[in-house]
Amino acid sequence: MLTKNTRARLAAYPIELKDIMSVEQAERSRGWLSHWDQLNPGPTPLRDLPKLAASLGVTQLSVKDESVRSPLGSFKALGAPIALVRLILRSYPERNFDPLALIEGKYLDLLKDFTVISATDGNHGRALASAARSFGCQCVIVLHANVSQEREAAIAAYGATIVRIAGNYDESVVEAARLAAANHWTVVSDTSYEGYQDIPRDVMQGYGAIAAEIMMQANVAQGEPCPYTHVFLQGGVGGLAAGIVSYFWECFGANRPKFIVVEPVQADCLYQSALLGRPANATGSVDSVMAGLACGETSPLAWRFLEDSVDVFMTISDDDAVTAMHQLAGKQTGDLPVVAGESGAAGLAGLAVLRANASLSEDSGLDATSRVLVINTEGATAPSVYQQLVGESHESVLARQSAWLAL
Ligand SMILES: Cc1ncc(COP(=O)(O)O)c(C=O)c1O
């Protein structure tokens, strides 16, 4: 399903949004992150997949590969550490902490009684647990019923205390807020709600590092046009999309690319928000193989960035995502193999769905001249699920990738 957003406009980046998220702040976040030893050094690769582009009938298909951002396996490694650094700086103004020393773990003893908590579908919690351990804080993670044991173990490995609830993601968000209030802990969530905006803003601002790297890797100098006509962004609560949109919108203003947000049909909160013109809830079961996108409630703060900038909101099926995982794994295409997890492949899945249908392509302005950017937001963050869905282990795909790169 697709809806064209009638509120999308081509205009300069609004000043009231720039006061919330800006290129300047994204660059600062990127500088801090470069001191965190849990991230692989340097930018993640920006790959061109020419054969897949040809088969989808577009001129260019670039994929920013966040699967190799860090051993955490997803782009979420950019959000939680930045939010945690800024939270600690705000919480202890009298201590004049140096943010770089903080990120390098120089204040472990001073922070051991500071406890943060969050609900998660997996990736944000893993990143928060890892950041908390690096900086010396305690971390509690609330998991909903559908988060796999495999994902739980990956979070627990970073020393976080796990609380499991019987309900869904949105109920885990409520439980995290309740536990925080009862124990004087601080919620570090990637989604906003009424009266809770600063921390999710900082999380989203961390994601801007992806866009900053793309500008550098695509050699875009200030004032030059955007190298892409379309940017596909998968949506959970809308934070990733807002972080990327904000950066590109500020850089390119009225000449920004078209933004297309892709969600699972069962977890269509952003699509519903577009239909209603306000932050809305999903209409489906919110249960999807795309675990990272299985969110039922739009982040109101993220929505402020998306409501006037995203041209098309669309939904895809779980099967569409699995097909895209196969395509990126590259066995059939002959392009560079890329390990893309269920949520990671969703942007490409959106492109494939639109290109398979002439009228959907027309609605989204896609044609043979289009130059498309997608972001592979995660690798095999649940390795056994990956193997089951792709029929090949992620290690084997990585081995094929290494062989391809060595050619
Ligand atoms: C791999 C992956 N991609 C995309 C998203 C969507 O991000 P957001 O919830 O900020 O929209 C998530 C969220 O957890 C994720 O884990």
Tab-separated table of C-alpha atoms and ligand atoms in Angstrom:
chain	number	residue	atom	x	y	z
A	1	MET	CA	0.000	0.000	0.000
A	2	LEU	CA	1.147	3.521	-0.712
A	3	THR	CA	-0.016	6.999	0.123
A	4	LYS	CA	1.324	10.190	-1.413
A	5	ASN	CA	1.804	12.740	1.326
A	6	THR	CA	-0.072	15.859	0.262
A	7	ARG	CA	1.711	17.904	2.949
A	8	ALA	CA	5.203	17.200	1.557
A	9	ARG	CA	6.752	20.405	0.310
A	10	LEU	CA	9.934	21.520	-1.360
A	11	ALA	CA	11.199	24.331	0.814
A	12	ALA	CA	14.195	25.334	2.905
A	13	TYR	CA	14.740	23.379	6.139
A	14	PRO	CA	12.530	25.160	8.690
A	15	ILE	CA	14.346	27.101	11.373
A	16	GLU	CA	12.159	25.634	14.131
A	17	LEU	CA	13.335	22.134	13.125
A	18	LYS	CA	16.959	23.272	12.861
A	19	ASP	CA	16.734	24.353	16.497
A	20	ILE	CA	15.969	20.700	17.340
A	21	MET	CA	18.254	18.784	14.951
A	22	SER	CA	20.959	20.246	12.764
A	23	VAL	CA	23.933	19.308	10.623
A	24	GLU	CA	26.140	21.063	13.180
A	25	GLN	CA	24.890	18.870	16.040
A	26	ALA	CA	25.109	15.739	13.865
A	27	GLU	CA	28.755	16.529	13.124
A	28	ARG	CA	29.438	17.026	16.840
A	29	SER	CA	27.833	13.655	17.579
A	30	ARG	CA	29.951	12.052	14.872
A	31	GLY	CA	33.105	13.509	16.392
A	32	TRP	CA	32.220	12.109	19.815
A	33	LEU	CA	31.289	8.712	18.402
A	34	SER	CA	34.688	8.389	16.754
A	35	HIS	CA	36.073	8.004	20.315
A	36	TRP	CA	33.809	5.061	21.226
A	37	ASP	CA	35.725	1.797	21.005
A	38	GLN	CA	32.548	-0.200	20.277
A	39	LEU	CA	32.290	1.247	16.751
A	40	ASN	CA	34.413	0.036	13.886
A	41	PRO	CA	36.739	2.861	12.853
A	42	GLY	CA	35.860	4.985	9.822
A	43	PRO	CA	32.626	5.283	7.846
A	44	THR	CA	30.506	2.281	6.910
A	45	PRO	CA	30.732	1.364	3.195
A	46	LEU	CA	28.541	3.033	0.586
A	47	ARG	CA	28.197	0.411	-2.155
A	48	ASP	CA	26.804	0.577	-5.670
A	49	LEU	CA	24.814	-2.453	-6.821
A	50	PRO	CA	24.674	-1.967	-10.613
A	51	LYS	CA	23.180	-5.353	-11.540
A	52	LEU	CA	20.366	-5.058	-9.025
A	53	ALA	CA	19.810	-1.468	-10.206
A	54	ALA	CA	19.462	-2.729	-13.789
A	55	SER	CA	17.070	-5.494	-12.798
A	56	LEU	CA	14.926	-2.966	-10.905
A	57	GLY	CA	15.030	-0.557	-13.838
A	58	VAL	CA	16.816	2.371	-12.188
A	59	THR	CA	20.064	4.114	-13.149
A	60	GLN	CA	21.777	3.772	-9.788
A	61	LEU	CA	21.239	1.863	-6.563
A	62	SER	CA	23.513	2.716	-3.636
A	63	VAL	CA	23.379	0.943	-0.301
A	64	LYS	CA	24.846	2.385	2.871
A	65	ASP	CA	25.832	-0.717	4.807
A	66	GLU	CA	25.229	-0.224	8.528
A	67	SER	CA	25.608	-3.946	9.189
A	68	VAL	CA	29.311	-3.320	9.711
A	69	ARG	CA	28.951	-0.215	11.873
A	70	SER	CA	29.967	-2.180	14.944
A	71	PRO	CA	29.870	-5.633	16.497
A	72	LEU	CA	26.359	-4.599	17.637
A	73	GLY	CA	25.266	-5.189	14.051
A	74	SER	CA	23.022	-2.193	13.389
A	75	PHE	CA	22.839	1.582	12.950
A	76	LYS	CA	21.325	1.820	16.440
A	77	ALA	CA	24.903	1.876	17.746
A	78	LEU	CA	24.925	5.568	16.733
A	79	GLY	CA	21.928	6.685	18.792
A	80	ALA	CA	22.065	5.355	22.354
A	81	PRO	CA	25.681	6.321	23.128
A	82	ILE	CA	25.102	9.920	22.035
A	83	ALA	CA	21.890	10.159	24.054
A	84	LEU	CA	23.643	8.677	27.081
A	85	VAL	CA	26.605	11.065	26.864
A	86	ARG	CA	24.306	14.072	26.601
A	87	LEU	CA	22.101	12.768	29.413
A	88	ILE	CA	25.080	12.353	31.751
A	89	LEU	CA	26.371	15.837	30.878
A	90	ARG	CA	22.930	17.287	31.687
A	91	SER	CA	22.543	15.220	34.874
A	92	TYR	CA	25.869	16.238	36.419
A	93	PRO	CA	26.539	19.823	35.255
A	94	GLU	CA	28.626	20.507	38.364
A	95	ARG	CA	31.144	17.784	37.464
A	96	ASN	CA	32.146	19.351	34.132
A	97	PHE	CA	32.628	15.953	32.512
A	98	ASP	CA	34.629	15.975	29.291
A	99	PRO	CA	32.404	14.185	26.709
A	100	LEU	CA	35.345	12.499	25.010
A	101	ALA	CA	36.758	11.213	28.305
A	102	LEU	CA	33.243	10.022	29.203
A	103	ILE	CA	32.932	8.075	25.951
A	104	GLU	CA	36.389	6.614	26.511
A	105	GLY	CA	35.229	5.248	29.894
A	106	LYS	CA	37.354	7.521	32.085
A	107	TYR	CA	34.597	8.097	34.693
A	108	LEU	CA	33.586	4.499	35.411
A	109	ASP	CA	33.720	4.879	39.204
A	110	LEU	CA	31.765	8.124	39.249
A	111	LEU	CA	28.854	6.715	37.241
A	112	LYS	CA	28.356	3.290	38.801
A	113	ASP	CA	25.167	4.311	40.637
A	114	PHE	CA	23.550	5.898	37.572
A	115	THR	CA	20.937	3.529	36.100
A	116	VAL	CA	19.313	3.811	32.696
A	117	ILE	CA	16.399	1.754	31.401
A	118	SER	CA	14.714	1.228	28.059
A	119	ALA	CA	12.225	-0.921	26.245
A	120	THR	CA	13.510	-2.376	23.002
A	121	ASP	CA	12.786	-4.719	20.132
A	122	GLY	CA	16.449	-5.631	20.226
A	123	ASN	CA	18.821	-3.237	18.513
A	124	HIS	CA	18.360	-0.082	20.603
A	125	GLY	CA	18.620	-2.084	23.834
A	126	ARG	CA	21.796	-3.763	22.674
A	127	ALA	CA	23.333	-0.364	21.866
A	128	LEU	CA	22.228	1.143	25.188
A	129	ALA	CA	23.535	-1.813	27.183
A	130	SER	CA	26.866	-1.580	25.405
A	131	ALA	CA	27.149	2.206	25.909
A	132	ALA	CA	26.176	1.912	29.586
A	133	ARG	CA	28.860	-0.693	30.146
A	134	SER	CA	31.498	1.426	28.364
A	135	PHE	CA	30.677	4.548	30.400
A	136	GLY	CA	30.239	2.706	33.723
A	137	CYS	CA	26.442	2.972	34.244
A	138	GLN	CA	23.893	0.303	35.200
A	139	CYS	CA	21.380	-0.701	32.511
A	140	VAL	CA	17.954	-2.380	32.645
A	141	ILE	CA	16.276	-3.513	29.419
A	142	VAL	CA	12.572	-4.349	29.115
A	143	LEU	CA	11.732	-6.900	26.420
A	144	HIS	CA	8.300	-7.712	25.013
A	145	ALA	CA	7.035	-11.230	24.384
A	146	ASN	CA	8.148	-11.440	20.737
A	147	VAL	CA	11.803	-10.538	21.212
A	148	SER	CA	13.716	-13.770	20.539
A	149	GLN	CA	15.952	-15.515	23.077
A	150	GLU	CA	18.788	-14.927	20.656
A	151	ARG	CA	18.275	-11.150	20.807
A	152	GLU	CA	17.872	-11.299	24.606
A	153	ALA	CA	21.182	-13.138	24.985
A	154	ALA	CA	22.937	-10.549	22.813
A	155	ILE	CA	21.733	-7.744	25.121
A	156	ALA	CA	22.457	-9.636	28.333
A	157	ALA	CA	26.009	-10.212	27.086
A	158	TYR	CA	26.635	-6.498	27.700
A	159	GLY	CA	25.754	-6.874	31.362
A	160	ALA	CA	22.242	-5.420	31.251
A	161	THR	CA	19.533	-6.678	33.600
A	162	ILE	CA	16.678	-8.079	31.511
A	163	VAL	CA	12.989	-7.663	32.421
A	164	ARG	CA	10.632	-9.726	30.253
A	165	ILE	CA	6.934	-8.788	29.899
A	166	ALA	CA	4.038	-10.687	28.360
A	167	GLY	CA	2.767	-7.781	26.195
A	168	ASN	CA	3.931	-6.111	22.956
A	169	TYR	CA	6.504	-3.376	22.235
A	170	ASP	CA	4.251	-0.504	23.240
A	171	GLU	CA	3.454	-2.188	26.562
A	172	SER	CA	7.173	-2.651	27.172
A	173	VAL	CA	7.609	1.127	26.711
A	174	VAL	CA	4.968	1.708	29.412
A	175	GLU	CA	6.615	-0.812	31.747
A	176	ALA	CA	10.025	0.825	31.323
A	177	ALA	CA	8.502	4.201	32.256
A	178	ARG	CA	6.831	2.645	35.314
A	179	LEU	CA	10.025	0.970	36.540
A	180	ALA	CA	12.003	4.161	36.009
A	181	ALA	CA	9.555	6.225	38.071
A	182	ALA	CA	9.472	3.619	40.854
A	183	ASN	CA	13.263	3.293	41.133
A	184	HIS	CA	14.510	6.779	40.177
A	185	TRP	CA	16.147	5.434	37.036
A	186	THR	CA	16.280	7.358	33.750
A	187	VAL	CA	14.542	6.155	30.610
A	188	VAL	CA	16.776	6.317	27.521
A	189	SER	CA	14.263	5.589	24.812
A	190	ASP	CA	14.498	5.943	21.045
A	191	THR	CA	10.863	7.051	20.891
A	192	SER	CA	9.317	10.272	22.215
A	193	TYR	CA	6.077	10.769	24.091
A	194	GLU	CA	4.384	13.658	25.793
A	195	GLY	CA	6.844	15.449	28.050
A	196	TYR	CA	9.734	13.231	26.889
A	197	GLN	CA	11.667	14.635	23.944
A	198	ASP	CA	15.284	15.500	24.758
A	199	ILE	CA	16.633	11.954	24.875
A	200	PRO	CA	14.905	10.676	21.694
A	201	ARG	CA	16.083	13.884	19.974
A	202	ASP	CA	19.668	13.025	20.923
A	203	VAL	CA	19.200	9.431	19.740
A	204	MET	CA	17.919	10.632	16.351
A	205	GLN	CA	20.691	13.200	16.122
A	206	GLY	CA	23.222	10.391	16.449
A	207	TYR	CA	21.752	8.764	13.319
A	208	GLY	CA	22.667	11.933	11.370
A	209	ALA	CA	26.210	10.531	11.274
A	210	ILE	CA	25.019	8.166	8.516
A	211	ALA	CA	23.954	11.072	6.304
A	212	ALA	CA	27.138	12.994	7.095
A	213	GLU	CA	29.232	10.044	5.919
A	214	ILE	CA	27.150	9.638	2.747
A	215	MET	CA	27.757	13.296	1.823
A	216	MET	CA	31.480	12.732	2.210
A	217	GLN	CA	31.562	9.375	0.426
A	218	ALA	CA	29.468	10.644	-2.492
A	219	ASN	CA	31.772	13.690	-2.715
A	220	VAL	CA	28.982	16.213	-2.309
A	221	ALA	CA	30.382	19.669	-1.661
A	222	GLN	CA	28.272	22.419	-0.104
A	223	GLY	CA	25.784	23.859	-2.587
A	224	GLU	CA	26.059	20.899	-4.954
A	225	PRO	CA	22.927	18.958	-5.955
A	226	CYS	CA	21.942	15.733	-4.224
A	227	PRO	CA	23.378	12.698	-6.024
A	228	TYR	CA	20.149	10.766	-5.339
A	229	THR	CA	16.641	11.320	-6.645
A	230	HIS	CA	15.068	8.988	-4.054
A	231	VAL	CA	16.011	7.963	-0.514
A	232	PHE	CA	14.193	4.954	0.974
A	233	LEU	CA	13.989	4.879	4.779
A	234	GLN	CA	12.528	2.048	6.817
A	235	GLY	CA	10.317	3.154	9.692
A	236	GLY	CA	9.777	1.798	13.170
A	237	VAL	CA	8.791	4.774	15.330
A	238	GLY	CA	10.256	7.154	12.706
A	239	GLY	CA	13.557	8.039	14.392
A	240	LEU	CA	15.933	6.762	11.715
A	241	ALA	CA	13.905	8.474	8.998
A	242	ALA	CA	13.796	11.760	10.935
A	243	GLY	CA	17.553	11.722	11.591
A	244	ILE	CA	18.383	11.213	7.899
A	245	VAL	CA	15.655	13.468	6.490
A	246	SER	CA	16.713	16.288	8.783
A	247	TYR	CA	20.326	16.186	7.559
A	248	PHE	CA	19.537	15.957	3.834
A	249	TRP	CA	16.759	18.543	4.082
A	250	GLU	CA	19.106	21.047	5.731
A	251	CYS	CA	21.794	20.370	3.082
A	252	PHE	CA	19.633	20.440	-0.043
A	253	GLY	CA	16.621	22.560	0.967
A	254	ALA	CA	14.039	22.758	-1.815
A	255	ASN	CA	16.283	20.566	-3.978
A	256	ARG	CA	16.110	17.673	-1.549
A	257	PRO	CA	15.594	14.130	-2.884
A	258	LYS	CA	12.228	12.392	-2.606
A	259	PHE	CA	11.899	10.568	0.707
A	260	ILE	CA	9.977	7.289	0.839
A	261	VAL	CA	9.218	5.690	4.212
A	262	VAL	CA	8.714	1.908	4.250
A	263	GLU	CA	7.010	-0.062	7.052
A	264	PRO	CA	5.655	-3.574	7.623
A	265	VAL	CA	1.953	-3.668	6.787
A	266	GLN	CA	1.266	-5.001	10.307
A	267	ALA	CA	3.089	-2.069	11.949
A	268	ASP	CA	2.003	0.881	9.814
A	269	CYS	CA	1.984	3.704	12.378
A	270	LEU	CA	3.774	6.202	10.106
A	271	TYR	CA	1.543	5.326	7.153
A	272	GLN	CA	-1.498	5.874	9.380
A	273	SER	CA	-0.019	9.151	10.600
A	274	ALA	CA	0.224	10.298	6.984
A	275	LEU	CA	-3.419	9.395	6.371
A	276	LEU	CA	-4.606	11.195	9.519
A	277	GLY	CA	-2.172	14.122	9.446
A	278	ARG	CA	-0.994	13.542	13.029
A	279	PRO	CA	1.074	10.977	14.973
A	280	ALA	CA	-1.025	7.820	14.912
A	281	ASN	CA	-1.008	4.170	15.929
A	282	ALA	CA	-0.645	1.129	13.690
A	283	THR	CA	-3.776	-0.687	12.624
A	284	GLY	CA	-2.277	-4.185	12.348
A	285	SER	CA	-0.986	-6.806	14.777
A	286	VAL	CA	2.416	-5.041	15.061
A	287	ASP	CA	4.025	-8.452	14.791
A	288	SER	CA	6.421	-8.744	11.868
A	289	VAL	CA	9.508	-10.673	10.859
A	290	MET	CA	11.024	-7.166	10.626
A	291	ALA	CA	11.495	-7.049	14.418
A	292	GLY	CA	13.121	-3.612	14.417
A	293	LEU	CA	10.165	-2.105	12.576
A	294	ALA	CA	7.475	-3.796	14.668
A	295	CYS	CA	6.407	-0.589	16.426
A	296	GLY	CA	2.799	0.412	16.922
A	297	GLU	CA	3.143	4.076	17.878
A	298	THR	CA	4.683	6.942	15.979
A	299	SER	CA	7.255	9.043	17.816
A	300	PRO	CA	5.617	12.517	17.878
A	301	LEU	CA	9.004	14.254	17.737
A	302	ALA	CA	10.098	12.198	14.721
A	303	TRP	CA	6.755	12.979	13.059
A	304	ARG	CA	7.500	16.716	13.167
A	305	PHE	CA	10.408	16.068	10.770
A	306	LEU	CA	8.525	13.666	8.522
A	307	GLU	CA	5.117	15.288	8.138
A	308	ASP	CA	6.190	17.954	5.624
A	309	SER	CA	9.122	16.167	4.010
A	310	VAL	CA	8.289	12.546	3.257
A	311	ASP	CA	6.752	12.276	-0.198
A	312	VAL	CA	5.472	8.721	0.003
A	313	PHE	CA	4.599	6.398	2.888
A	314	MET	CA	4.269	2.737	1.965
A	315	THR	CA	3.900	-0.674	3.538
A	316	ILE	CA	5.450	-4.006	2.592
A	317	SER	CA	4.835	-7.626	3.553
A	318	ASP	CA	7.211	-9.895	5.452
A	319	ASP	CA	7.723	-11.827	2.198
A	320	ASP	CA	8.848	-8.636	0.450
A	321	ALA	CA	11.508	-8.137	3.138
A	322	VAL	CA	12.738	-11.723	2.831
A	323	THR	CA	12.993	-11.385	-0.959
A	324	ALA	CA	15.110	-8.255	-0.470
A	325	MET	CA	17.369	-10.098	2.015
A	326	HIS	CA	18.002	-12.683	-0.727
A	327	GLN	CA	18.624	-9.981	-3.331
A	328	LEU	CA	21.185	-8.264	-1.110
A	329	ALA	CA	22.865	-11.569	-0.313
A	330	GLY	CA	23.731	-11.383	-3.992
A	331	LYS	CA	23.696	-15.023	-5.108
A	332	GLN	CA	21.231	-14.416	-7.915
A	333	THR	CA	22.232	-10.866	-8.850
A	334	GLY	CA	25.999	-11.198	-9.179
A	335	ASP	CA	26.494	-7.899	-7.318
A	336	LEU	CA	28.585	-7.551	-4.172
A	337	PRO	CA	26.964	-9.766	-1.484
A	338	VAL	CA	25.635	-7.751	1.483
A	339	VAL	CA	24.359	-9.227	4.760
A	340	ALA	CA	21.020	-7.530	5.414
A	341	GLY	CA	18.785	-8.519	8.309
A	342	GLU	CA	14.991	-8.500	8.167
A	343	SER	CA	14.596	-4.802	8.982
A	344	GLY	CA	17.800	-3.885	7.181
A	345	ALA	CA	16.472	-5.030	3.814
A	346	ALA	CA	13.136	-3.202	4.114
A	347	GLY	CA	14.181	-0.082	2.179
A	348	LEU	CA	15.242	-2.159	-0.816
A	349	ALA	CA	12.034	-4.179	-0.481
A	350	GLY	CA	10.066	-0.937	-0.792
A	351	LEU	CA	11.912	-0.024	-3.989
A	352	ALA	CA	11.311	-3.483	-5.472
A	353	VAL	CA	7.579	-3.333	-4.689
A	354	LEU	CA	7.253	0.059	-6.374
A	355	ARG	CA	9.289	-0.935	-9.446
A	356	ALA	CA	7.159	-4.055	-9.944
A	357	ASN	CA	4.088	-1.891	-10.505
A	358	ALA	CA	3.944	0.851	-13.157
A	359	SER	CA	1.327	2.946	-11.411
A	360	LEU	CA	3.100	2.780	-8.008
A	361	SER	CA	6.348	3.751	-9.749
A	362	GLU	CA	4.605	6.709	-11.326
A	363	ASP	CA	3.052	7.751	-8.000
A	364	SER	CA	6.495	7.837	-6.444
A	365	GLY	CA	8.267	9.456	-9.393
A	366	LEU	CA	10.486	6.430	-10.028
A	367	ASP	CA	11.670	5.704	-13.559
A	368	ALA	CA	14.687	4.450	-15.488
A	369	THR	CA	16.609	7.644	-14.697
A	370	SER	CA	16.203	7.377	-10.909
A	371	ARG	CA	19.230	7.284	-8.626
A	372	VAL	CA	18.250	5.539	-5.420
A	373	LEU	CA	19.794	5.361	-1.957
A	374	VAL	CA	18.790	2.659	0.522
A	375	ILE	CA	20.218	2.040	3.983
A	376	ASN	CA	20.913	-1.491	5.152
A	377	THR	CA	20.205	-0.718	8.795
A	378	GLU	CA	21.222	-4.095	10.232
A	379	GLY	CA	23.149	-7.248	9.491
A	380	ALA	CA	22.292	-10.667	10.862
A	381	THR	CA	21.344	-9.367	14.323
A	382	ALA	CA	19.488	-12.661	14.866
A	383	PRO	CA	21.844	-15.101	13.062
A	384	SER	CA	19.572	-18.151	13.238
A	385	VAL	CA	16.623	-16.170	11.804
A	386	TYR	CA	18.907	-14.939	9.028
A	387	GLN	CA	20.028	-18.452	8.146
A	388	GLN	CA	16.475	-19.750	8.190
A	389	LEU	CA	15.162	-16.960	5.937
A	390	VAL	CA	18.057	-16.748	3.462
A	391	GLY	CA	19.008	-20.419	3.474
A	392	GLU	CA	22.648	-19.507	4.010
A	393	SER	CA	24.533	-18.397	7.106
A	394	HIS	CA	25.663	-14.789	7.338
A	395	GLU	CA	29.244	-16.059	7.683
A	396	SER	CA	28.918	-17.722	4.302
A	397	VAL	CA	27.526	-14.529	2.716
A	398	LEU	CA	30.394	-12.567	4.279
A	399	ALA	CA	32.879	-15.075	2.870
A	400	ARG	CA	31.346	-14.562	-0.590
A	401	GLN	CA	31.592	-10.806	-0.032
A	402	SER	CA	35.294	-11.065	0.824
A	403	ALA	CA	35.908	-13.206	-2.264
A	404	TRP	CA	33.992	-10.696	-4.428
A	405	LEU	CA	35.999	-7.762	-3.023
A	406	ALA	CA	39.270	-9.614	-3.593
A	407	LEU	CA	38.539	-10.045	-7.333
B	1	LIG	C1	17.426	-2.546	12.020
B	1	LIG	C2	16.470	-1.439	12.223
B	1	LIG	N1	16.135	-0.676	11.172
B	1	LIG	C3	15.271	0.355	11.300
B	1	LIG	C4	14.688	0.648	12.529
B	1	LIG	C5	13.701	1.769	12.610
B	1	LIG	O1	14.145	2.822	13.403
B	1	LIG	P1	13.093	3.789	14.112
B	1	LIG	O2	12.364	2.999	15.126
B	1	LIG	O3	13.948	4.854	14.683
B	1	LIG	O4	12.167	4.275	13.044
B	1	LIG	C6	15.017	-0.127	13.654
B	1	LIG	C7	14.446	0.152	14.972
B	1	LIG	O5	14.716	-0.517	15.945
B	1	LIG	C8	15.937	-1.193	13.500
B	1	LIG	O6	16.309	-1.964	14.544
